[in-house]
Coordinates of C-alpha atoms and ligand atoms in Angstrom, one line a residue:
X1 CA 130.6 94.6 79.2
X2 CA 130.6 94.5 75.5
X3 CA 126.8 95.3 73.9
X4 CA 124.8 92.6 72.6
X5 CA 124.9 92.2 69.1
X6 CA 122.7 89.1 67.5
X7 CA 122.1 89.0 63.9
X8 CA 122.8 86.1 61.5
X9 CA 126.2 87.6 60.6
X10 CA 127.6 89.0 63.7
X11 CA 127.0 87.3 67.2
X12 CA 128.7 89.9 69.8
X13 CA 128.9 90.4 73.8
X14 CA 127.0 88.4 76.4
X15 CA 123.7 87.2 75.9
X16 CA 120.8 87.7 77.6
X17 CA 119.0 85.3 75.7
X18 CA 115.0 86.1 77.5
X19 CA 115.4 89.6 76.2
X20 CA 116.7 88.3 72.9
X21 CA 113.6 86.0 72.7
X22 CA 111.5 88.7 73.8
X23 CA 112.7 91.2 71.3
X24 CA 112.4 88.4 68.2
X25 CA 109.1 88.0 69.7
X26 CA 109.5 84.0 70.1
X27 CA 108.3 82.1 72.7
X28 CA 110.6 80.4 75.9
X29 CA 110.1 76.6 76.2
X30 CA 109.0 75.7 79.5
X31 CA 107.7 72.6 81.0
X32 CA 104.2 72.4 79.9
X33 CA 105.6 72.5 76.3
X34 CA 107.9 69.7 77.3
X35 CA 105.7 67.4 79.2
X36 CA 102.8 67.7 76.1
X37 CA 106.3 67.4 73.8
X38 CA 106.6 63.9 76.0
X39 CA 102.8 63.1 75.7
X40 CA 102.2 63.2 72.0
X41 CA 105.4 62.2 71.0
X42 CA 106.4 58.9 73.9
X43 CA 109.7 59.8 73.6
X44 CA 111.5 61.6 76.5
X45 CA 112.4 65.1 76.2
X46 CA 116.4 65.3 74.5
X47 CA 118.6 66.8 78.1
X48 CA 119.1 70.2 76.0
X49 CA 115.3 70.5 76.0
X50 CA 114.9 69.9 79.7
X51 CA 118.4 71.9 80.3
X52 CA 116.8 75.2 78.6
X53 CA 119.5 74.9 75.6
X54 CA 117.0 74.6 73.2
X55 CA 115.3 77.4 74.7
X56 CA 112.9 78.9 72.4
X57 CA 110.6 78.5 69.7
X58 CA 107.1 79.6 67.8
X59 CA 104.3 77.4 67.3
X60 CA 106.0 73.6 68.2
X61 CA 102.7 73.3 69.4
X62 CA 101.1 73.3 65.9
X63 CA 103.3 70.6 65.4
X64 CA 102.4 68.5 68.1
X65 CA 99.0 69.0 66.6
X66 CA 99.6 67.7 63.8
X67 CA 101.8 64.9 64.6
X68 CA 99.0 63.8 67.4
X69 CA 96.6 63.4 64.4
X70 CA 98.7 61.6 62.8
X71 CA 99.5 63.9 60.5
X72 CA 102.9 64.0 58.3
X73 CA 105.3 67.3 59.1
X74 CA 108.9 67.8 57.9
X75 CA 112.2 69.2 59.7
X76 CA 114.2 71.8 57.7
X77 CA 118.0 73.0 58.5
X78 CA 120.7 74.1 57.0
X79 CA 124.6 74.8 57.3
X80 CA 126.5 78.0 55.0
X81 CA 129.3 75.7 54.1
X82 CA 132.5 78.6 54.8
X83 CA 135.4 76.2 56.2
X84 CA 136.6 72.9 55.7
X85 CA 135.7 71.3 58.9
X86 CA 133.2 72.4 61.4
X87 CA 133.8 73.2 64.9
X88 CA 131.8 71.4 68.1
X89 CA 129.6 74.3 68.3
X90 CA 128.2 73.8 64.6
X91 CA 127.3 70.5 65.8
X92 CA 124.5 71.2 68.4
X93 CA 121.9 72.3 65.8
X94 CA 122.5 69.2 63.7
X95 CA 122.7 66.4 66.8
X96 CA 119.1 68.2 67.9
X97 CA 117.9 67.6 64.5
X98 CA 118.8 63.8 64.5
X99 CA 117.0 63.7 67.7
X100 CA 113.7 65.5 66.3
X101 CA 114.2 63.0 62.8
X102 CA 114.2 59.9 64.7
X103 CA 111.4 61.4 67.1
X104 CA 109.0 62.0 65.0
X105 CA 109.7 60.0 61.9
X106 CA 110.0 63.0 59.5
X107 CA 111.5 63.2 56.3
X108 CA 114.3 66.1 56.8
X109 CA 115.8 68.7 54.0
X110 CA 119.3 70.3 54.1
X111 CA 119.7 73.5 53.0
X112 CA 123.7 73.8 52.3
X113 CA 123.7 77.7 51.3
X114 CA 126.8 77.8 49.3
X115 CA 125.5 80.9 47.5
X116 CA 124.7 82.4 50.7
X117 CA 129.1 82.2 51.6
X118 CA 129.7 83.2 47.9
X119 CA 127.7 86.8 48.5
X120 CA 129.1 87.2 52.2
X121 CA 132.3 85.7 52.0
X122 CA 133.9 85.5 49.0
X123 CA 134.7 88.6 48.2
X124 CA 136.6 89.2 51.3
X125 CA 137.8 86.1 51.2
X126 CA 139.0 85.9 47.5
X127 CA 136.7 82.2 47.0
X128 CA 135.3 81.1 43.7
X129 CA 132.2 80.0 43.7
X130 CA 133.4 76.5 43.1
X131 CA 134.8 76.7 46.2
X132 CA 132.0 77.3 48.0
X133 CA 130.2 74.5 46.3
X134 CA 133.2 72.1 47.1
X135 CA 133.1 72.9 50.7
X136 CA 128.7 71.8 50.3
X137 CA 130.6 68.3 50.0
X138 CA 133.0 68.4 52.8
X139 CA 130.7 70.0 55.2
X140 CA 128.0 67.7 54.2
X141 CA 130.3 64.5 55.6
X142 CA 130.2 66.3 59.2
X143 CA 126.2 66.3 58.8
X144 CA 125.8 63.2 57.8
X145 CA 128.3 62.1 60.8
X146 CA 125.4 62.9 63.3
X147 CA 123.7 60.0 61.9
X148 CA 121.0 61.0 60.2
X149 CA 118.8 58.1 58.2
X150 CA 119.2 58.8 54.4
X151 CA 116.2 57.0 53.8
X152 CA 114.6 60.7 55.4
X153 CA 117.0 62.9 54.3
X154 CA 117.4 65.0 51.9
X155 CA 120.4 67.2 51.3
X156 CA 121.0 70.0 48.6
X157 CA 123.7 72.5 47.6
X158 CA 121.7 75.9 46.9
X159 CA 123.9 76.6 43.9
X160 CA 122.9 73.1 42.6
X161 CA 119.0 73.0 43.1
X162 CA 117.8 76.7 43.1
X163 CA 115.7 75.8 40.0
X164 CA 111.7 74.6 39.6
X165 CA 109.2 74.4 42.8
X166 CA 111.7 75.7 45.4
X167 CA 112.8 78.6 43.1
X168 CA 109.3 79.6 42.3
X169 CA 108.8 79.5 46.2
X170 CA 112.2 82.1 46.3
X171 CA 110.6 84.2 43.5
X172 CA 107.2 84.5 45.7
X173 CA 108.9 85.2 49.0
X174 CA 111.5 87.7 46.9
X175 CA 108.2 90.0 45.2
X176 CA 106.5 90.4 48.4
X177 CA 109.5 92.0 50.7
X178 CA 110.8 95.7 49.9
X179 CA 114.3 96.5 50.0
X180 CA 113.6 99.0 53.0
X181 CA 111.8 95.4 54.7
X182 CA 115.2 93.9 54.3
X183 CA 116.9 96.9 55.4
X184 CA 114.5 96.6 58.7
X185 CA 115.0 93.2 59.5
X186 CA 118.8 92.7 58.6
X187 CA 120.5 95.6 58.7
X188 CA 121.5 95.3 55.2
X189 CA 121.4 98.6 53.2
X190 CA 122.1 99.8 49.7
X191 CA 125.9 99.2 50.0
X192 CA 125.5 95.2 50.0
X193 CA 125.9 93.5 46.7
X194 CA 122.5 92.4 45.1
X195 CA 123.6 89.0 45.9
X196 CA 123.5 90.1 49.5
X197 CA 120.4 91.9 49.6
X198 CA 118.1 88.7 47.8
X199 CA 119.9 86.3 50.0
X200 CA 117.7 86.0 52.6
X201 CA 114.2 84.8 50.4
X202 CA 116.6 81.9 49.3
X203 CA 116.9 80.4 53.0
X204 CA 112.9 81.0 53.3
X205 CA 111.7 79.0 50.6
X206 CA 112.8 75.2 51.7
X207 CA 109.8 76.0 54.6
X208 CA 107.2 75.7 52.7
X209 CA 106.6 71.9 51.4
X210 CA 105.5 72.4 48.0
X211 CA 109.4 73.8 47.7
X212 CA 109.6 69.6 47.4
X213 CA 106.8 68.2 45.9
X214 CA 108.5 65.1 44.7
X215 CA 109.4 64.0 48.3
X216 CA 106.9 65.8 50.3
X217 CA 104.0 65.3 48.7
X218 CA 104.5 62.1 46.3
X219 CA 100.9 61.4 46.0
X220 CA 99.3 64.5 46.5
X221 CA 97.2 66.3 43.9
X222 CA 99.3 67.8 40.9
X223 CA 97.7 69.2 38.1
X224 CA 98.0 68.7 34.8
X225 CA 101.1 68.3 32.5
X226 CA 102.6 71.1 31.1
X227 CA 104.1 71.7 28.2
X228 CA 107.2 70.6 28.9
X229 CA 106.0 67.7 30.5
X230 CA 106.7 69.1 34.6
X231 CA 103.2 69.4 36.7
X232 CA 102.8 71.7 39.4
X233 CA 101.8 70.7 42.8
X234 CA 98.3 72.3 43.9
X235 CA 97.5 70.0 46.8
X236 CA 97.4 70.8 51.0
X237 CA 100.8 71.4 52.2
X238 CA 102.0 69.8 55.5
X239 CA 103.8 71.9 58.2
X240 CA 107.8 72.6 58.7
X241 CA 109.7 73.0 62.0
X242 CA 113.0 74.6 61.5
X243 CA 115.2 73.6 64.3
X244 CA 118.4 76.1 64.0
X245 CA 120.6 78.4 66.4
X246 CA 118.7 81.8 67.7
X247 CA 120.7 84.1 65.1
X248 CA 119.0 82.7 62.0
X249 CA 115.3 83.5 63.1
X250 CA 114.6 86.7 61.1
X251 CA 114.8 84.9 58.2
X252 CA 111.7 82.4 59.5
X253 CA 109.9 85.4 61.1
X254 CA 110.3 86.7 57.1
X255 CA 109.6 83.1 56.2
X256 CA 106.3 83.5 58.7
X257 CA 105.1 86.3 57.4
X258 CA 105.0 85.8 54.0
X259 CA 103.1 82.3 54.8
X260 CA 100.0 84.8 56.5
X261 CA 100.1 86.6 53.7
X262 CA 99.9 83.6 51.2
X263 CA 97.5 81.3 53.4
X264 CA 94.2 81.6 51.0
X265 CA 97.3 79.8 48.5
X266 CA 98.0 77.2 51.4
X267 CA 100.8 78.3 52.6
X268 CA 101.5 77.2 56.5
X269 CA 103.8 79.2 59.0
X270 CA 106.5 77.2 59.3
X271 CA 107.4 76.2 63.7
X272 CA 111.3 77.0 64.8
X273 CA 113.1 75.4 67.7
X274 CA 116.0 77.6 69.0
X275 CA 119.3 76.8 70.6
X276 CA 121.4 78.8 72.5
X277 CA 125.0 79.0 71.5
X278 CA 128.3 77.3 72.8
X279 CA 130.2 79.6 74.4
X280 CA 134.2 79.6 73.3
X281 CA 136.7 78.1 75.6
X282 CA 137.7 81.0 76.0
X283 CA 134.4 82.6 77.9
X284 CA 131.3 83.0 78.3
X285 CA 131.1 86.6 76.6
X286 CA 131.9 84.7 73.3
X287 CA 130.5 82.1 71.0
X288 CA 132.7 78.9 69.7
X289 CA 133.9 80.4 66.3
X290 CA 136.1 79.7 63.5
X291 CA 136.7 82.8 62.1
X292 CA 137.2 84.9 65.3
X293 CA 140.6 84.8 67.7
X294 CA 138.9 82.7 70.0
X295 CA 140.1 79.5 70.7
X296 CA 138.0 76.7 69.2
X297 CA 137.2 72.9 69.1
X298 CA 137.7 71.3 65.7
X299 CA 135.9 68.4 64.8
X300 CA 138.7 66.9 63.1
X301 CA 141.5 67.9 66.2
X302 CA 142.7 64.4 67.4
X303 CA 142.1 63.6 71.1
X304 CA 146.1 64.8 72.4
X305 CA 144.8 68.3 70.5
X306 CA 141.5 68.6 72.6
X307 CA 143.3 67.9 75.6
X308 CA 145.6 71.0 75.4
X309 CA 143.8 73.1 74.2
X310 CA 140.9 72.6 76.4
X311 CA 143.4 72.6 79.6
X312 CA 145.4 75.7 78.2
X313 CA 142.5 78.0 76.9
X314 CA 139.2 76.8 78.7
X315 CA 138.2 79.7 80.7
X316 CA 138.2 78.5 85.1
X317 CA 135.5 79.6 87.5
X318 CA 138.2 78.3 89.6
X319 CA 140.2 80.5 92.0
X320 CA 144.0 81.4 91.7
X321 CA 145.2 79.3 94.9
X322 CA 144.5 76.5 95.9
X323 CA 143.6 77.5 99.0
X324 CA 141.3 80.0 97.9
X325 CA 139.9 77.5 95.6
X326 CA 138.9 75.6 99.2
X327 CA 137.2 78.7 100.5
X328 CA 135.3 80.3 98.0
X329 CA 135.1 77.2 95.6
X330 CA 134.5 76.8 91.5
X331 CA 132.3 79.5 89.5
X332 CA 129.9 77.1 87.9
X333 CA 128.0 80.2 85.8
X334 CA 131.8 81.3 84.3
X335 CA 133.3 77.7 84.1
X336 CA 133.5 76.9 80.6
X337 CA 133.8 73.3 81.2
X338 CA 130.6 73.1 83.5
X339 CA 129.6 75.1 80.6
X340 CA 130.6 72.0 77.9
X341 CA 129.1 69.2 80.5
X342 CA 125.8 70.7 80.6
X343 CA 125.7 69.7 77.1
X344 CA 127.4 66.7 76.7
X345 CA 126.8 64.9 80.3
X346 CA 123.6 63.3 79.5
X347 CA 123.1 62.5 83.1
X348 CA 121.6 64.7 86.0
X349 CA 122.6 62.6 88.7
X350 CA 126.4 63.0 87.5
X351 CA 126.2 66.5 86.7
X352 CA 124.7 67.2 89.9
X353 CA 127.4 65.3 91.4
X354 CA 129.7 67.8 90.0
X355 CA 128.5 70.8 90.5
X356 CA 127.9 70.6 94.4
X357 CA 131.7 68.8 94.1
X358 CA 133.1 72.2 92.1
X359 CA 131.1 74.6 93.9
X360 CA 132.0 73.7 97.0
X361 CA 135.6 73.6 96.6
X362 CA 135.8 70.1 96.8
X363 CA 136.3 69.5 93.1
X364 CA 139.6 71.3 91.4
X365 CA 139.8 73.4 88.4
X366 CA 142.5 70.4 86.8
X367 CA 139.6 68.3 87.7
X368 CA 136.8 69.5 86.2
X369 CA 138.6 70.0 82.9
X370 CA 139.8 66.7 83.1
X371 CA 136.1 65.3 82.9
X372 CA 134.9 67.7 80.1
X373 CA 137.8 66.2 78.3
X374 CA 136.6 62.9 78.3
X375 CA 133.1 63.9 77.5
X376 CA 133.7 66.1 74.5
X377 CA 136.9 63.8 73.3
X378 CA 133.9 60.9 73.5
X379 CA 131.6 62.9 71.4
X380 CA 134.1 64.1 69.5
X381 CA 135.4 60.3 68.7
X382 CA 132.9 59.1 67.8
X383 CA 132.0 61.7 65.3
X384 CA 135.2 61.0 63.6
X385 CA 134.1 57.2 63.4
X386 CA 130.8 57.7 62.0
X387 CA 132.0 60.6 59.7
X388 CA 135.2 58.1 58.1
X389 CA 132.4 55.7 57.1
X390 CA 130.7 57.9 55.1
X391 CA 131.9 56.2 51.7
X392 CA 131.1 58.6 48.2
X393 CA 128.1 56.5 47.5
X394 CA 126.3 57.3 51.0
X395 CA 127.7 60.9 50.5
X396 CA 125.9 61.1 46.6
X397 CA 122.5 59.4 48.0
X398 CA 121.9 62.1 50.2
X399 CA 122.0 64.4 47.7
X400 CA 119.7 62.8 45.0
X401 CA 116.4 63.5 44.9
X402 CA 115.3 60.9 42.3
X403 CA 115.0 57.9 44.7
X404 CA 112.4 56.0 47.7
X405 CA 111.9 58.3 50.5
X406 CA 110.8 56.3 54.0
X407 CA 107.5 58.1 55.2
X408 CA 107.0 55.3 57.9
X409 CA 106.5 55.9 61.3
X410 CA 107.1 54.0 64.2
X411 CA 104.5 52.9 66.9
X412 CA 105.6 53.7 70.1
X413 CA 104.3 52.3 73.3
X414 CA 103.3 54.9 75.8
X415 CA 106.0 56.3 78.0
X416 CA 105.7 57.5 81.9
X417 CA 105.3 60.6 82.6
X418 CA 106.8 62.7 85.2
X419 CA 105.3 64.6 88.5
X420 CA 104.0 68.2 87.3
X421 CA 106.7 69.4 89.7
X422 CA 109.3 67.5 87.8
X423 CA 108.8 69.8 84.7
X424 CA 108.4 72.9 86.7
X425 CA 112.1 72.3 86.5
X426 CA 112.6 71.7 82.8
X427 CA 112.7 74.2 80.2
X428 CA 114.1 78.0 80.2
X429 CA 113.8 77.9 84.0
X430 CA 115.8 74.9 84.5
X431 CA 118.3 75.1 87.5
X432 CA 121.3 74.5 85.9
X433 CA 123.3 74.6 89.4
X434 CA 121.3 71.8 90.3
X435 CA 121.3 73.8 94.2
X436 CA 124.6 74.2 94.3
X437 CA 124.4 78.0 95.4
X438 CA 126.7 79.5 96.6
X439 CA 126.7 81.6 100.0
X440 CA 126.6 85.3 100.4
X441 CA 130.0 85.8 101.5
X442 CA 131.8 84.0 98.0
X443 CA 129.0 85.8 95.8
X444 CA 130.7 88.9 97.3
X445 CA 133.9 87.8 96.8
X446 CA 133.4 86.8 93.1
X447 CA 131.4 89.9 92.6
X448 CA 134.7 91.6 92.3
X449 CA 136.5 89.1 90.0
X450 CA 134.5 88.6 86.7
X451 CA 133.8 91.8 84.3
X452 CA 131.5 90.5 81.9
Ligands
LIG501 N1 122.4 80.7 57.1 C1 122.9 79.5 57.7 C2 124.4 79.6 58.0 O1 125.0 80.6 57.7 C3 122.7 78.3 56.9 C4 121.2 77.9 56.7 C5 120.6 77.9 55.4 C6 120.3 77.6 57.6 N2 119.3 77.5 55.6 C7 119.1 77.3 57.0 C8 120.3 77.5 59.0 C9 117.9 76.9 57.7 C10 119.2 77.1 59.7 C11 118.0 76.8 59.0 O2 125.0 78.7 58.4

């Protein structure tokens, strides 16, 4: 079994993702967490909440506090713009975000670190910084695909908008971390370029909401002019939840850090939401990736595409006969396309059709694949629908700043809860078998078949 490996450049081996959590000292979402999520907020939990995919975060209480009072918070992401199309696997943080926009009415900031693939990539790769920058644009179409609402979204390029509040944030965050702190927390050392070694301040900064006073805080307190006729925000700032994939949480446990140290200037410690990662169609010992060997979904593969490669490279907890396959039945922890349906098949009742079905033999490895397929080709489809309306006037709104944000939020009408025994269920612990276990004599069997 290879090691595991997790830092925001290199995601290695099998992952164990409660020692993972434990080790970035984060917190596992469980059910309490998700029924108070469902209390303050009347909207259902998202299936990846309830399926333990988001699986981890820090403080989403303090932002159910605040939302409960009424208070105004803001989402922050962001995507390192390296190839011309994004895979399904980039997808999952930015579909989640959607969710938590339309959930709690927040306005919602982009981060598209084009100087962050110049310092790590373009070297290697032999890439201008232009081309970085044009990738910002064609990555930001896939974004924008998941539909969020560009009346609460705000999208930059890093290369464009690293200047006034948000810089001076960078320039805070950059003069209280040592090189050695850096060293620590990223594994970074003296042989990086000094591009490399500042990077990680620059993804810190959007957390903090007077990085954005002109669309966080329009009416807040600002003092007065100065000279050159820009004013500097001195009100109360409002608090951030980062929703992102697991790998990029030392740079908010930096971002947290600094915020202690800063709080008698206001500063609030921004929340994170984690996710886990997709695994490649090739295994579960591997991420989806596009730089890798592995196999991968494209978002722009047409529908004949998905089909073969899914049925030629997705990794079978099926067995080689088919009368084995009747005996000892499907592997639904190794099955990469159980694997894709616990993401993408919204329902339990289905699901848990399917994996008693699979597990038991009943259900064939052709078969299995054959309903992934639809799923992901819908998800898929549909992406490519929304993304070709995306005309260059839609595309250049998100990315001004000068214009009407929407700070409205919707009244909601309470929602039902469940049972408390309902939400035992939901969260890290969630059952993803759905009691399809399988007996003593094939857990021996298999025992012998997987080595990861
Ligand atoms: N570093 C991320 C990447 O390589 C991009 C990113 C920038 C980001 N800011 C972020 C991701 C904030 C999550 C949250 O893709």
């Amino acid at each position: 079994m290879t090691e595991q490996v997790v830092t925001p450049w290199k995601v290695e081996g099998k992952i164990d993702y409660l020692k993972l959590i434990e080790r970035f000292g984060c917190d596992p979402i469980d059910g309490k967490l998700i029924k108070r999520f469902e209390k303050v907020t009347n909207v259902k939990a998202h299936p990846w909440l309830r399926r333990g995919i988001f699986f981890s975060n820090k403080d989403l209480n303090s932002i159910l506090d605040d939302y409960e009072k009424g208070k105004q918070i803001y989402l922050y992401t962001g995507r390192g713009p390296s190839s011309e199309v994004m895979h399904l696997g980039h997808l999952i943080p930015f579909m989640f975000t959607k969710y938590l926009q339309d959930t709690f009415d927040a306005i919602l900031v982009i981060q598209m670190s084009d100087d962050e693939k110049f310092y790590f990539k373009g070297n290697s790769e032999g890439k201008r910084v232009e081309d970085y920058n044009r990738l910002t644009y064609e990555n930001a179409k896939d974004i924008i695909a998941c539909g969020f609402n560009v009346d609460k979204t705000y999208i930059f390029s890093n290369f464009k908008t690293c200047g006034g509040d948000l810089y001076q944030n960078t320039v805070r965050v950059l003069n209280s971390v040592t090189g050695n702190k850096i060293k620590a927390i990223y594994g970074l050392d003296l042989d990086c370029t000094n591009g490399q070694l500042v990077w990680p301040s620059f993804q810190c900064s959007p957390a903090y909401s007077n990085s954005f006073p002109d669309i966080l805080h329009k009416d807040g307190k600002y003092s007065d002019e100065l000279p050159d006729g820009s004013k500097s925000y001195v009100g109360e700032h409002i608090r951030c939840l980062v929703p992102m994939a697991i790998d990029q949480d030392p740079y908010f446990r930096m971002a947290r850090d600094f915020a202690d140290r800063y709080k008698h200037q206001g500063y609030l410690k921004p929340s994170t939401i984690h996710t886990k990662f997709l695994v490649s169609l090739g295994g579960i010992g591997a991420k989806m990736s596009s730089s890798g060997n592995e196999p991968t979904l494209y978002l722009n593969d047409t529908m004949k595409e998905i089909k073969s490669k899914v049925n030629k490279y997705a990794y079978s907890g099926g067995k080689e006969t088919l009368e084995l396959h009747k005996k000892y039945g499907g592997n639904l922890n190794v099955d990469v396309s159980y694997q894709y349906l616990l993401y993408f098949c919204d329902d339990d009742l289905v699901l848990r059709d399917i994996a008693h079905k699979y597990r038991s033999g009943e259900m064939l490895s052709g078969e299995i694949k054959k309903i992934m397929i639809e799923y992901v080709s819908k998800i898929i489809q549909e992406h490519q629908d929304s993304k070709s309306k995306i005309t260059p006037e839609i595309l250049r709104k998100f990315f001004t700043r000068n214009r009407e944000f929407d700070y409205s939020r919707k009244e909601r009408s309470e929602i039902e809860l469940e049972e408390d025994s309902v939400y035992d269920n939901y969260g890290v612990g969630f059952d993803r078998e759905f009691g399809a276990k399988p007996s003593e004599e094939v857990l021996e069997y298999e025992s012998k078949l997987y080595t990861f």
